[in-house]
Amino acid sequence: MPSHDVLIIGAGLAGQRAALAAAEAGATVAIMSKVHPVRSHSNAAAGGINAALNPEDSWESHAYDTVKGSDYLGDQDAIEIMCREAPDEILWLEHRGVTFHRNETGHLGTRAFGGASQARTYYVADITGQALLHVLYEQLMKHHAAIDRYEEWFVTSLLQDAGGHCVGAVARNIRDGAMETFTAKGTILASGGAGQAFKPTTNALICTGDGIAQAYRAGAPLMDMEMIQYHPTTLLENGFLITEGARGEGAQLFNKDGERFMEKYAPNKMELASRDVVSRAEQTEIDEGRGVGPDGQGILLDVTLVPKKRILEALREIVNIGRDFAGVDITREPITIRPGQHYIMGGVKTDVEGRTPIPGLYAAGEVACVSVHGGNRLGANSLLDTLIFGRRAGAHAAARADGMPMPAEPPASRVRDEEGWIASLLQRGPGSGRRVSEIKDELGEAMNRHCAVFRDEQGLSTCLDVVRRLQEEARSAYVDDRGTIFNQDVLGAIELGYMLDCAEATLLSALERRESRGAQFRTDYPERNDDEWLRHITVSLGASGRPELGYAPVTITSWQPEERKY
Ligand SMILES: Cc1cc2nc3c(=O)[nH]c(=O)nc-3n(C[C@H](O)[C@H](O)[C@H](O)COP(=O)(O)OP(=O)(O)OC[C@H]3O[C@@H](n4cnc5c(N)ncnc54)[C@H](O)[C@@H]3O)c2cc1C
């Protein structure tokens, strides 16, 4: 039974940055991932990472844009930390080998991004996440003496002692199906988002909300779960992302009448208003009959306005995506897009050191809610969030572990219980219920129908009924693969339970917030209402085993809420 000072669950950017910070502080570290670390969803990040590094820019301006982007729901103390620490983090990455784009003068070059008053997005063509993740992975290997890597291990639950402290996790070795306990003085959840609860989504198949549900089941509150980001430019056919970098480089949006409709919705920032604003504008055009495509469900994104040389230099991945997944050469013709699920602003509630209210349990990255994104995340602020708060959580967990005794090993029955539960799942056959994948599809379609850009009480309640029925059906759902070696099917069944927990928390919070703010637009409550709702909504598992709603104050430091215009 392995034991470490710090156990990190997830090896995307947040997890790898946490591992390096903990190892540099002298801790022994285990980092675990259900896929090879460089296949984490961070690898898909395209457009870039924000920092006020330019001499004309300031961290205060970056912080103000982030606060405004969040529709004043972001906690300003956390936003200040993130924006103040951003420039040094970019330099740290560059010094470790990230080949950030340089401009004609040889300085680090920026591109414009949505909701930002300055061009402050640093990038590596449109493969920024991949560039960052591979450089961090090299650093992990360099620290191999202090960091044990458990690649292709799947965490099924967190371990808690009699006092409720988190003392590690139970995991399944995907290669052979063996279960093992990992004890640790501190455990950091860095297991990413939950986009797969929606269909379609830009998120990878592995983004199934595992850590969010595991923390919730251990008693940690979730926060801002109603805030689901729909990205303005995802492919009509399959939800693949066309990076905001395209609009940052000058691409424009048009409706079926050839009208550049953003003039009506955001006359100053146009296509580069915040994502919630642009997605709502597009959906309004579609709903009012001005969409393009077979059912009028699309909008045209014209990338041909960007000089071809620049497209091939800075947007080469989306040239491939357009060609391979939509049959469109974006250097020659517009491509049809629509708003699609992309990111969850909510997650496990933490403080600025990554601590959850459960002693010994931390969270960082998309799994967590600090909350720096509030009601709407600005593009290129998520990679930054993963690195800043991943580093802080790793450093804090290492300092806390110093001098602390290793927790006692959990009773052997803990693994046996988990093995028994998985064995019972494997025994089910077609006679027992529905196939896991069918339930997952129904969940994703219901969420995308009722919990998207526009919402109302009736739709949200209908969707909650669907989710509760699916939770019942999941108890008897069956898988086809009964084997032990790389049984992805059984992992899919476990992930389904996590996604259903996340969906339930999202719907309960969206029903509770009877106003419109950021990504939550309630057609039955179309105004923002600061008197009642300038507060976070939390969801915790109550003693009865049912979810319970609560509230948390929004921290305001320098920026009082104002009307939001772009
Ligand atoms: C297509 C796309 C493009 C994006 N582009 C940008 C961008 O340009 N700029 C920006 O700022 N943001 C962007 N984002 C958002 C950003 O990439 C993510 O929010 C961020 O990378 C999440 O990082 P993470 O470390 O929290 O999680 P992830 O990178 O998702 O990693 C999660 C890790 O947890 C592991 N894991 C999960 N569950 C388990 C389990 N049960 N057991 C063991 N391991 C587990 C996974 O294996 C993985 O290693 C983009 C997102 C997408 C989907």
Coordinates of C-alpha atoms and ligand atoms in Angstrom, one line a residue:
M1 CA 0.0 0.0 0.0
P2 CA 1.9 3.1 -1.2
S3 CA 2.0 6.1 1.1
H4 CA 3.2 9.7 0.2
D5 CA 3.2 13.1 1.7
V6 CA 1.0 14.4 -1.1
L7 CA -1.3 12.4 -3.4
I8 CA -2.4 14.2 -6.5
I9 CA -5.4 12.9 -8.5
G10 CA -5.2 14.1 -12.0
A11 CA -2.2 14.9 -14.2
G12 CA -3.4 17.7 -16.4
L13 CA -1.9 21.2 -15.9
A14 CA -3.3 21.6 -12.4
G15 CA -2.0 18.2 -11.2
Q16 CA 1.4 18.4 -12.8
R17 CA 2.0 22.0 -11.5
A18 CA 0.9 20.9 -8.0
A19 CA 3.3 17.9 -8.2
L20 CA 6.2 20.1 -9.1
A21 CA 5.5 22.6 -6.4
A22 CA 5.1 19.9 -3.8
A23 CA 8.3 18.1 -4.8
E24 CA 10.3 21.4 -4.9
A25 CA 9.1 22.0 -1.3
G26 CA 10.6 18.7 -0.3
A27 CA 7.5 16.4 -0.2
T28 CA 7.2 12.9 -1.5
V29 CA 4.5 12.9 -4.2
A30 CA 2.3 10.5 -6.1
I31 CA 0.5 11.8 -9.2
M32 CA -2.2 9.6 -10.6
S33 CA -4.1 9.8 -13.9
K34 CA -6.7 7.6 -15.6
V35 CA -5.0 8.3 -18.9
H36 CA -1.4 9.0 -19.9
P37 CA -0.8 12.4 -18.4
V38 CA -0.2 14.2 -21.7
R39 CA -3.6 13.0 -22.9
S40 CA -5.3 15.0 -20.2
H41 CA -7.8 17.5 -21.5
S42 CA -5.4 20.4 -20.9
N43 CA -3.7 19.0 -24.0
A44 CA -6.6 20.3 -26.1
A45 CA -6.3 23.9 -25.0
A46 CA -5.7 26.0 -28.1
G47 CA -5.9 29.7 -27.8
G48 CA -3.5 30.7 -25.0
I49 CA -3.0 31.9 -21.4
N50 CA -3.5 35.4 -20.0
A51 CA -1.1 37.5 -18.1
A52 CA -0.5 41.3 -17.8
L53 CA 3.2 41.0 -18.7
N54 CA 3.4 43.8 -21.2
P55 CA 4.8 47.1 -19.7
E56 CA 1.6 49.0 -20.9
D57 CA -0.6 46.5 -19.2
S58 CA -1.3 46.0 -15.4
W59 CA -2.5 43.2 -13.3
E60 CA -5.2 45.5 -12.0
S61 CA -6.6 45.8 -15.5
H62 CA -6.5 42.1 -16.0
A63 CA -8.3 41.7 -12.6
Y64 CA -11.0 44.2 -13.5
D65 CA -11.7 42.5 -16.8
T66 CA -11.9 39.2 -15.0
V67 CA -14.3 40.6 -12.3
K68 CA -16.5 42.2 -15.0
G69 CA -16.4 38.9 -17.1
S70 CA -17.5 37.0 -14.0
D71 CA -20.6 39.3 -13.8
Y72 CA -19.3 40.3 -10.3
L73 CA -19.8 36.7 -8.9
G74 CA -16.0 36.0 -8.9
D75 CA -14.2 36.4 -5.5
Q76 CA -12.0 39.4 -5.9
D77 CA -9.3 38.4 -3.4
A78 CA -8.7 35.2 -5.4
I79 CA -8.8 37.1 -8.8
E80 CA -6.2 39.5 -7.5
I81 CA -3.9 36.7 -6.6
M82 CA -4.3 35.0 -9.9
C83 CA -3.7 38.2 -12.0
R84 CA -0.8 39.4 -9.8
E85 CA 1.0 36.1 -10.0
A86 CA 0.4 35.5 -13.7
P87 CA 3.4 37.3 -15.2
D88 CA 5.9 35.4 -13.2
E89 CA 4.2 32.1 -14.0
I90 CA 4.5 32.8 -17.8
L91 CA 8.2 33.6 -17.3
W92 CA 8.7 30.4 -15.2
L93 CA 7.1 28.4 -18.0
E94 CA 9.2 30.1 -20.7
H95 CA 12.4 29.5 -18.7
R96 CA 11.5 25.8 -18.6
G97 CA 11.2 25.6 -22.3
V98 CA 7.7 26.6 -23.5
T99 CA 8.2 28.1 -26.9
F100 CA 5.7 31.0 -26.6
H101 CA 5.2 33.0 -29.8
R102 CA 7.6 35.9 -30.3
N103 CA 6.7 39.0 -32.4
E104 CA 8.8 40.8 -35.0
T105 CA 10.8 42.6 -32.3
G106 CA 11.7 39.3 -30.6
H107 CA 9.5 39.9 -27.6
L108 CA 6.8 37.6 -26.3
G109 CA 3.8 38.3 -28.6
T110 CA 0.2 38.5 -27.6
R111 CA -3.2 38.0 -29.2
A112 CA -6.5 39.6 -28.4
F113 CA -9.1 37.5 -26.5
G114 CA -12.7 37.9 -25.5
G115 CA -13.7 40.3 -22.6
A116 CA -10.1 41.7 -22.3
S117 CA -9.3 45.4 -22.6
Q118 CA -5.8 44.6 -23.8
A119 CA -4.2 41.9 -25.9
R120 CA -2.7 39.8 -23.1
T121 CA -3.0 36.3 -24.3
Y122 CA 0.3 34.5 -24.7
Y123 CA 0.3 31.4 -27.0
V124 CA 2.0 28.8 -28.9
A125 CA 0.2 28.8 -32.3
D126 CA -3.1 27.1 -31.5
I127 CA -1.6 24.2 -29.5
T128 CA -0.8 26.2 -26.3
G129 CA -2.1 23.5 -23.9
Q130 CA -0.1 20.8 -25.6
A131 CA 3.1 22.9 -25.4
L132 CA 2.6 23.6 -21.7
L133 CA 1.7 20.1 -20.8
H134 CA 4.7 18.5 -22.5
V135 CA 7.1 20.9 -20.9
L136 CA 5.6 20.2 -17.4
Y137 CA 5.8 16.4 -18.1
E138 CA 9.5 16.7 -18.8
Q139 CA 9.9 18.5 -15.5
L140 CA 8.0 15.7 -13.8
M141 CA 10.4 13.1 -15.2
K142 CA 13.3 15.3 -14.0
H143 CA 11.9 15.0 -10.5
H144 CA 11.5 11.2 -10.7
A145 CA 13.2 10.7 -7.3
A146 CA 10.5 12.6 -5.5
I147 CA 7.5 12.0 -7.7
D148 CA 6.0 8.6 -8.3
R149 CA 3.8 8.5 -11.4
Y150 CA 0.7 6.2 -11.5
E151 CA -0.4 6.4 -15.1
E152 CA -3.6 4.6 -16.1
W153 CA -4.9 4.3 -12.6
F154 CA -8.5 5.2 -11.9
V155 CA -9.5 6.6 -8.5
T156 CA -12.9 5.3 -7.4
S157 CA -13.3 7.1 -4.0
L158 CA -11.5 9.2 -1.4
L159 CA -10.3 7.7 1.9
Q160 CA -11.4 9.3 5.2
D161 CA -10.4 8.5 8.8
A162 CA -12.9 8.3 11.7
G163 CA -12.6 12.1 12.1
G164 CA -13.6 12.8 8.5
H165 CA -10.0 13.8 7.5
C166 CA -9.0 12.9 3.9
V167 CA -6.2 10.4 4.1
G168 CA -5.8 9.3 0.5
A169 CA -7.8 7.4 -2.1
V170 CA -8.8 4.0 -3.5
A171 CA -7.8 3.3 -7.1
R172 CA -8.1 0.6 -9.7
N173 CA -5.1 -0.2 -11.9
I174 CA -6.7 0.0 -15.4
R175 CA -4.1 -2.5 -16.8
D176 CA -5.1 -5.4 -14.7
G177 CA -8.2 -4.4 -12.7
A178 CA -6.4 -4.7 -9.3
M179 CA -7.6 -2.3 -6.5
E180 CA -5.3 -0.6 -4.1
T181 CA -5.4 2.0 -1.4
F182 CA -3.0 5.0 -1.4
T183 CA -2.5 6.8 1.9
A184 CA -1.3 10.4 2.0
K185 CA -1.1 13.3 4.5
G186 CA -2.7 15.5 1.9
T187 CA -4.7 14.7 -1.2
I188 CA -5.2 17.2 -4.1
L189 CA -8.0 16.7 -6.5
A190 CA -6.9 17.9 -10.0
S191 CA -9.3 15.8 -12.0
G192 CA -10.7 18.3 -14.3
G193 CA -14.2 19.3 -15.5
A194 CA -17.5 17.5 -16.2
G195 CA -18.4 18.5 -19.8
Q196 CA -19.3 15.0 -20.7
A197 CA -22.6 15.4 -18.8
F198 CA -23.6 17.5 -21.9
K199 CA -23.9 16.3 -25.5
P200 CA -22.3 17.7 -27.5
T201 CA -19.4 19.2 -25.7
T202 CA -15.9 20.4 -26.6
N203 CA -14.5 18.3 -23.7
A204 CA -12.6 15.1 -24.0
L205 CA -14.3 11.8 -23.2
I206 CA -12.4 11.7 -19.9
C207 CA -14.0 14.9 -18.5
T208 CA -16.7 13.2 -16.4
G209 CA -16.6 15.1 -13.1
D210 CA -15.1 12.3 -11.1
G211 CA -13.3 14.5 -8.6
I212 CA -16.3 16.8 -8.2
A213 CA -18.6 13.9 -7.3
Q214 CA -15.9 12.2 -5.1
A215 CA -15.5 15.3 -3.0
Y216 CA -19.3 15.8 -2.8
R217 CA -19.7 12.3 -1.6
A218 CA -17.0 12.9 1.0
G219 CA -19.0 15.9 2.3
A220 CA -17.3 18.8 0.6
P221 CA -19.6 21.6 -0.7
L222 CA -19.8 22.4 -4.5
M223 CA -20.1 26.0 -5.5
D224 CA -21.3 28.0 -8.6
M225 CA -22.4 24.7 -10.2
E226 CA -25.2 26.5 -12.2
M227 CA -22.5 28.4 -14.2
I228 CA -21.9 26.4 -17.3
Q229 CA -20.0 28.0 -20.1
Y230 CA -21.3 27.7 -23.7
H231 CA -18.4 28.6 -26.1
P232 CA -19.6 30.7 -29.1
T233 CA -17.8 28.8 -31.7
T234 CA -18.2 25.0 -31.8
L235 CA -18.8 23.0 -34.9
L236 CA -22.5 22.5 -35.8
E237 CA -22.0 18.9 -36.6
N238 CA -20.2 17.5 -33.5
G239 CA -19.4 20.3 -31.0
F240 CA -15.6 20.4 -31.7
L241 CA -14.0 23.7 -30.6
I242 CA -12.9 26.4 -33.0
T243 CA -10.7 28.5 -30.7
E244 CA -11.5 32.0 -29.7
G245 CA -8.1 32.7 -31.1
A246 CA -9.8 32.8 -34.5
R247 CA -11.9 35.9 -33.5
G248 CA -8.8 37.2 -31.7
E249 CA -7.0 37.2 -35.0
G250 CA -9.9 39.0 -36.8
A251 CA -12.6 36.4 -37.8
Q252 CA -16.2 37.7 -37.7
L253 CA -19.7 36.3 -37.2
F254 CA -22.6 36.6 -39.6
N255 CA -26.2 35.5 -39.7
K256 CA -28.1 34.1 -42.7
D257 CA -28.7 37.7 -44.0
G258 CA -25.0 38.4 -44.1
E259 CA -25.4 40.7 -41.2
R260 CA -22.5 41.2 -38.7
F261 CA -25.1 40.9 -35.9
M262 CA -22.7 41.5 -33.0
E263 CA -23.0 45.2 -33.8
K264 CA -26.5 45.0 -32.1
Y265 CA -25.4 43.2 -29.0
A266 CA -21.9 44.5 -28.2
P267 CA -21.1 47.5 -30.3
N268 CA -17.7 48.1 -28.7
K269 CA -16.2 44.7 -28.4
M270 CA -18.2 43.0 -31.2
E271 CA -17.0 39.4 -31.6
L272 CA -14.6 39.8 -28.6
A273 CA -17.3 40.5 -26.0
S274 CA -17.4 37.9 -23.1
R275 CA -18.4 34.4 -24.2
D276 CA -21.7 34.4 -22.4
V277 CA -22.7 37.6 -24.3
V278 CA -21.6 36.3 -27.7
S279 CA -23.2 32.9 -27.2
R280 CA -26.5 34.5 -26.2
A281 CA -26.4 36.8 -29.2
E282 CA -25.8 33.8 -31.5
Q283 CA -28.6 31.8 -29.9
T284 CA -31.0 34.8 -30.2
E285 CA -30.2 35.1 -33.9
I286 CA -30.9 31.3 -34.3
D287 CA -34.1 31.4 -32.3
E288 CA -35.4 34.3 -34.2
G289 CA -34.9 32.5 -37.6
R290 CA -31.7 34.1 -38.8
G291 CA -29.5 31.0 -38.4
V292 CA -27.8 29.1 -41.2
G293 CA -27.5 25.4 -42.0
P294 CA -30.1 22.7 -42.6
D295 CA -32.4 23.5 -39.6
G296 CA -31.2 27.1 -39.2
Q297 CA -29.2 26.1 -36.1
G298 CA -25.9 27.6 -37.1
I299 CA -24.0 30.9 -37.5
L300 CA -21.2 31.6 -39.9
L301 CA -17.7 32.2 -38.7
D302 CA -15.6 33.9 -41.4
V303 CA -11.9 33.2 -40.8
T304 CA -11.1 34.2 -44.4
L305 CA -10.8 37.8 -43.1
V306 CA -7.6 36.8 -41.4
P307 CA -4.6 37.0 -43.8
K308 CA -3.9 33.4 -45.1
K309 CA -0.2 33.6 -44.0
R310 CA -1.3 34.4 -40.5
I311 CA -4.0 31.6 -40.5
L312 CA -1.3 29.1 -41.5
E313 CA 1.1 30.4 -38.9
A314 CA -1.2 31.0 -35.9
L315 CA -4.4 28.9 -36.5
R316 CA -3.1 25.8 -38.2
E317 CA -4.9 23.3 -35.9
I318 CA -8.3 24.7 -36.7
V319 CA -7.5 24.6 -40.4
N320 CA -7.2 20.8 -39.9
I321 CA -10.3 20.6 -37.7
G322 CA -12.4 22.5 -40.3
R323 CA -11.1 20.2 -43.1
D324 CA -11.3 16.9 -41.2
F325 CA -14.5 17.3 -39.2
A326 CA -16.6 19.7 -41.3
G327 CA -15.2 19.4 -44.8
V328 CA -14.5 23.1 -44.9
D329 CA -11.3 24.9 -46.0
I330 CA -11.5 27.9 -43.5
T331 CA -8.9 29.8 -45.5
R332 CA -11.4 30.0 -48.4
E333 CA -14.9 30.0 -46.9
P334 CA -16.9 30.6 -43.7
I335 CA -17.5 27.7 -41.4
T336 CA -20.8 26.9 -39.6
I337 CA -20.7 27.0 -35.8
R338 CA -23.0 27.4 -32.9
P339 CA -22.7 27.8 -29.1
G340 CA -21.6 24.5 -27.4
Q341 CA -20.9 23.3 -23.9
H342 CA -17.2 24.0 -23.1
Y343 CA -16.4 24.7 -19.4
I344 CA -17.8 24.5 -15.9
M345 CA -17.1 27.6 -13.8
G346 CA -18.3 25.7 -10.6
G347 CA -16.7 22.9 -8.7
V348 CA -15.4 21.9 -5.3
K349 CA -15.3 25.0 -3.1
T350 CA -11.8 26.0 -2.1
D351 CA -9.9 28.9 -0.5
V352 CA -6.9 30.5 -2.3
E353 CA -4.5 27.8 -1.0
G354 CA -6.7 25.1 -2.6
R355 CA -8.1 23.9 0.7
T356 CA -11.6 22.4 0.9
P357 CA -13.4 22.4 4.2
I358 CA -12.4 18.7 4.6
P359 CA -9.0 18.6 6.4
G360 CA -6.3 17.1 4.1
L361 CA -8.4 17.5 0.9
Y362 CA -7.4 20.1 -1.7
A363 CA -8.7 20.9 -5.2
A364 CA -7.2 22.9 -8.1
G365 CA -8.0 23.4 -11.7
E366 CA -11.3 22.9 -13.4
V367 CA -12.5 20.5 -10.7
A368 CA -12.3 23.4 -8.2
C369 CA -14.2 26.6 -7.6
V370 CA -12.0 29.3 -6.0
S371 CA -14.0 31.2 -7.5
V372 CA -12.0 33.2 -10.0
H373 CA -14.5 32.8 -12.9
G374 CA -17.7 33.5 -11.1
G375 CA -20.6 33.6 -13.6
N376 CA -18.5 33.5 -16.7
R377 CA -14.8 32.6 -17.4
L378 CA -12.8 34.8 -19.7
G379 CA -11.0 32.8 -22.5
A380 CA -7.4 32.0 -21.6
N381 CA -8.0 32.5 -17.9
S382 CA -8.4 28.7 -17.2
L383 CA -4.9 27.6 -18.1
L384 CA -3.8 30.4 -15.8
D385 CA -6.1 29.2 -13.0
T386 CA -4.8 25.6 -13.2
L387 CA -1.2 26.7 -12.9
I388 CA -1.5 29.4 -10.2
F389 CA -3.8 27.4 -7.9
G390 CA -2.2 24.1 -8.8
R391 CA 1.1 25.5 -7.6
R392 CA -0.4 27.1 -4.5
A393 CA -2.2 23.8 -3.5
G394 CA 1.0 21.8 -4.1
A395 CA 3.1 24.1 -2.0
H396 CA 0.5 24.3 0.8
A397 CA 0.0 20.6 1.0
A398 CA 3.7 20.0 1.1
A399 CA 4.2 22.5 4.0
R400 CA 1.3 21.0 5.9
A401 CA 2.7 17.5 5.5
D402 CA 6.1 18.5 6.9
G403 CA 6.5 17.0 10.3
M404 CA 3.0 15.4 10.3
P405 CA 2.8 11.6 10.9
M406 CA 1.6 9.4 8.0
P407 CA -2.0 8.4 8.5
A408 CA -2.7 4.9 9.5
E409 CA -3.4 2.4 6.7
P410 CA -7.1 2.0 6.1
P411 CA -8.7 -1.3 7.0
A412 CA -8.5 -4.0 4.3
S413 CA -12.3 -4.1 4.2
R414 CA -12.2 -0.7 2.5
V415 CA -10.7 -2.2 -0.7
R416 CA -12.9 -5.3 -0.4
D417 CA -16.1 -3.1 -0.3
E418 CA -15.0 -1.4 -3.4
E419 CA -14.1 -4.6 -5.1
G420 CA -17.5 -6.1 -4.1
W421 CA -19.3 -3.1 -5.6
I422 CA -17.5 -3.3 -8.9
A423 CA -18.1 -7.1 -9.0
S424 CA -21.8 -6.6 -8.5
L425 CA -21.8 -4.1 -11.4
L426 CA -20.1 -6.7 -13.6
Q427 CA -22.7 -9.3 -12.8
R428 CA -25.5 -7.3 -14.4
G429 CA -26.6 -8.3 -17.8
P430 CA -29.1 -7.0 -20.4
G431 CA -31.9 -8.4 -18.4
S432 CA -31.2 -6.1 -15.4
G433 CA -31.7 -2.7 -17.1
R434 CA -30.4 -0.3 -19.7
R435 CA -26.9 0.0 -21.2
V436 CA -24.7 2.6 -19.6
S437 CA -24.0 4.4 -22.8
E438 CA -27.7 4.9 -23.5
I439 CA -28.2 6.5 -20.1
K440 CA -25.2 8.8 -20.7
D441 CA -26.6 9.9 -24.1
E442 CA -30.0 10.7 -22.6
L443 CA -28.4 12.7 -19.9
G444 CA -26.2 14.7 -22.3
E445 CA -29.1 15.5 -24.6
A446 CA -31.4 16.5 -21.8
M447 CA -28.8 18.9 -20.3
N448 CA -28.0 20.4 -23.6
R449 CA -31.7 21.0 -24.3
H450 CA -32.8 22.4 -20.9
C451 CA -29.6 23.7 -19.2
A452 CA -27.9 25.6 -22.0
V453 CA -27.7 29.3 -23.0
F454 CA -31.3 30.1 -22.1
R455 CA -33.1 28.4 -19.2
D456 CA -36.4 28.6 -17.4
E457 CA -38.0 26.9 -14.4
Q458 CA -40.1 24.5 -16.4
G459 CA -37.2 23.2 -18.5
L460 CA -34.9 22.9 -15.6
S461 CA -37.5 21.0 -13.5
T462 CA -38.2 18.7 -16.4
C463 CA -34.5 18.0 -16.7
L464 CA -34.1 17.4 -13.0
D465 CA -36.9 14.8 -13.2
V466 CA -35.0 13.1 -16.1
V467 CA -31.7 13.1 -14.1
R468 CA -33.4 11.6 -11.0
R469 CA -34.9 8.8 -13.2
L470 CA -31.5 8.2 -14.8
Q471 CA -29.9 8.0 -11.3
E472 CA -32.4 5.2 -10.6
E473 CA -31.8 3.5 -13.9
A474 CA -28.0 3.7 -13.4
R475 CA -28.3 1.5 -10.3
S476 CA -29.3 -1.5 -12.6
A477 CA -27.4 -0.5 -15.8
Y478 CA -25.1 -3.0 -17.3
V479 CA -21.8 -3.1 -19.2
D480 CA -20.8 -5.5 -22.0
D481 CA -17.1 -6.1 -21.0
R482 CA -16.7 -8.3 -18.0
G483 CA -12.9 -8.5 -18.2
T484 CA -10.1 -7.1 -15.9
I485 CA -7.6 -5.8 -18.5
F486 CA -8.3 -2.2 -19.8
N487 CA -12.0 -2.6 -19.0
Q488 CA -13.1 0.9 -20.1
D489 CA -16.7 -0.2 -20.0
V490 CA -16.7 -0.6 -16.3
L491 CA -15.0 2.7 -15.8
G492 CA -17.8 4.2 -17.9
A493 CA -20.4 2.9 -15.5
I494 CA -18.6 4.5 -12.6
E495 CA -18.2 7.8 -14.5
L496 CA -21.9 7.8 -15.3
G497 CA -22.6 8.0 -11.5
Y498 CA -20.2 11.0 -11.2
M499 CA -21.8 12.8 -14.1
L500 CA -25.3 12.3 -12.7
D501 CA -24.2 13.8 -9.4
C502 CA -22.7 16.8 -11.2
A503 CA -25.8 17.3 -13.3
E504 CA -28.1 17.2 -10.3
A505 CA -26.1 19.8 -8.5
T506 CA -26.0 22.0 -11.6
L507 CA -29.8 21.8 -12.0
L508 CA -30.6 22.4 -8.4
S509 CA -28.4 25.5 -8.4
A510 CA -29.8 26.8 -11.7
L511 CA -33.3 26.4 -10.3
E512 CA -32.4 28.2 -7.1
R513 CA -30.7 31.2 -8.8
R514 CA -33.9 33.1 -9.8
E515 CA -32.0 35.8 -11.8
S516 CA -29.8 36.2 -14.9
R517 CA -26.1 36.6 -14.3
G518 CA -23.1 35.5 -16.5
A519 CA -23.8 32.1 -18.1
Q520 CA -27.1 31.6 -16.3
F521 CA -29.8 33.4 -18.3
R522 CA -33.3 32.7 -16.9
T523 CA -35.9 33.8 -19.5
D524 CA -38.4 33.8 -16.5
Y525 CA -36.0 36.1 -14.5
P526 CA -34.2 38.1 -17.2
E527 CA -32.6 40.7 -15.0
R528 CA -29.5 40.5 -12.7
N529 CA -30.7 41.0 -9.1
D530 CA -27.7 42.0 -6.9
D531 CA -30.0 42.6 -3.9
E532 CA -30.9 39.0 -3.6
W533 CA -28.4 37.0 -5.7
L534 CA -25.0 38.6 -5.3
R535 CA -24.0 35.5 -3.5
H536 CA -22.7 32.0 -4.4
I537 CA -24.9 29.0 -4.2
T538 CA -23.4 25.8 -2.7
V539 CA -24.6 22.2 -2.8
S540 CA -23.6 19.7 -0.2
L541 CA -24.6 16.1 0.5
G542 CA -26.9 16.3 3.6
A543 CA -27.1 13.8 6.4
S544 CA -30.1 12.3 4.8
G545 CA -28.1 11.4 1.7
R546 CA -29.9 14.2 -0.3
P547 CA -28.4 17.3 -1.7
E548 CA -28.7 20.5 0.4
L549 CA -28.4 24.0 -0.9
G550 CA -26.5 26.8 1.0
Y551 CA -25.0 30.2 0.2
A552 CA -21.6 31.8 0.5
P553 CA -20.8 35.5 0.3
V554 CA -19.0 37.1 -2.7
T555 CA -15.7 38.7 -1.7
I556 CA -15.5 42.2 -3.0
T557 CA -12.2 44.2 -2.7
S558 CA -11.9 47.1 -5.2
W559 CA -14.6 46.7 -7.8
Q560 CA -18.3 47.4 -6.9
P561 CA -20.9 45.7 -9.2
E562 CA -21.8 47.8 -12.2
E563 CA -23.9 47.3 -15.3
R564 CA -22.0 45.1 -17.7
K565 CA -21.6 46.5 -21.3
Y566 CA -19.2 45.4 -24.0
Ligands
LIG1 C1 -11.0 22.1 -26.5 C2 -10.6 22.9 -25.3 C3 -9.8 24.1 -25.6 C4 -9.5 24.9 -24.5 N1 -8.7 26.0 -24.7 C5 -8.3 26.8 -23.7 C6 -7.4 27.9 -23.9 O1 -7.0 28.2 -25.0 N2 -7.1 28.6 -22.8 C7 -7.6 28.4 -21.5 O2 -7.2 29.1 -20.6 N3 -8.4 27.3 -21.3 C8 -8.8 26.5 -22.3 N4 -9.6 25.4 -22.1 C9 -9.9 25.1 -20.7 C10 -8.8 24.4 -20.1 O3 -8.0 23.7 -21.0 C11 -9.2 23.4 -19.0 O4 -10.1 24.0 -18.1 C12 -7.9 23.0 -18.2 O5 -6.9 22.5 -19.0 C13 -8.3 21.9 -17.1 O6 -7.1 21.5 -16.6 P1 -7.1 20.5 -15.3 O7 -5.7 20.3 -15.0 O8 -8.0 21.1 -14.3 O9 -7.8 19.2 -15.8 P2 -7.5 18.2 -17.1 O10 -6.5 18.7 -18.0 O11 -8.9 17.9 -17.6 O12 -6.9 16.9 -16.4 C14 -7.7 16.1 -15.6 C15 -6.8 14.9 -15.1 O13 -7.5 14.2 -14.1 C16 -7.4 12.8 -14.4 N5 -8.6 12.1 -13.8 C17 -9.9 12.5 -13.9 N6 -10.6 11.6 -13.3 C18 -9.8 10.7 -12.7 C19 -10.0 9.5 -11.9 N7 -11.2 9.1 -11.5 N8 -8.9 8.8 -11.5 C20 -7.6 9.2 -11.9 N9 -7.4 10.3 -12.7 C21 -8.5 11.0 -13.1 C22 -7.3 12.7 -15.9 O14 -6.7 11.5 -16.3 C23 -6.4 14.0 -16.2 O15 -5.1 13.6 -16.0 C24 -10.0 24.6 -23.2 C25 -10.7 23.5 -23.0 C26 -11.1 22.7 -24.0 C27 -12.0 21.5 -23.8

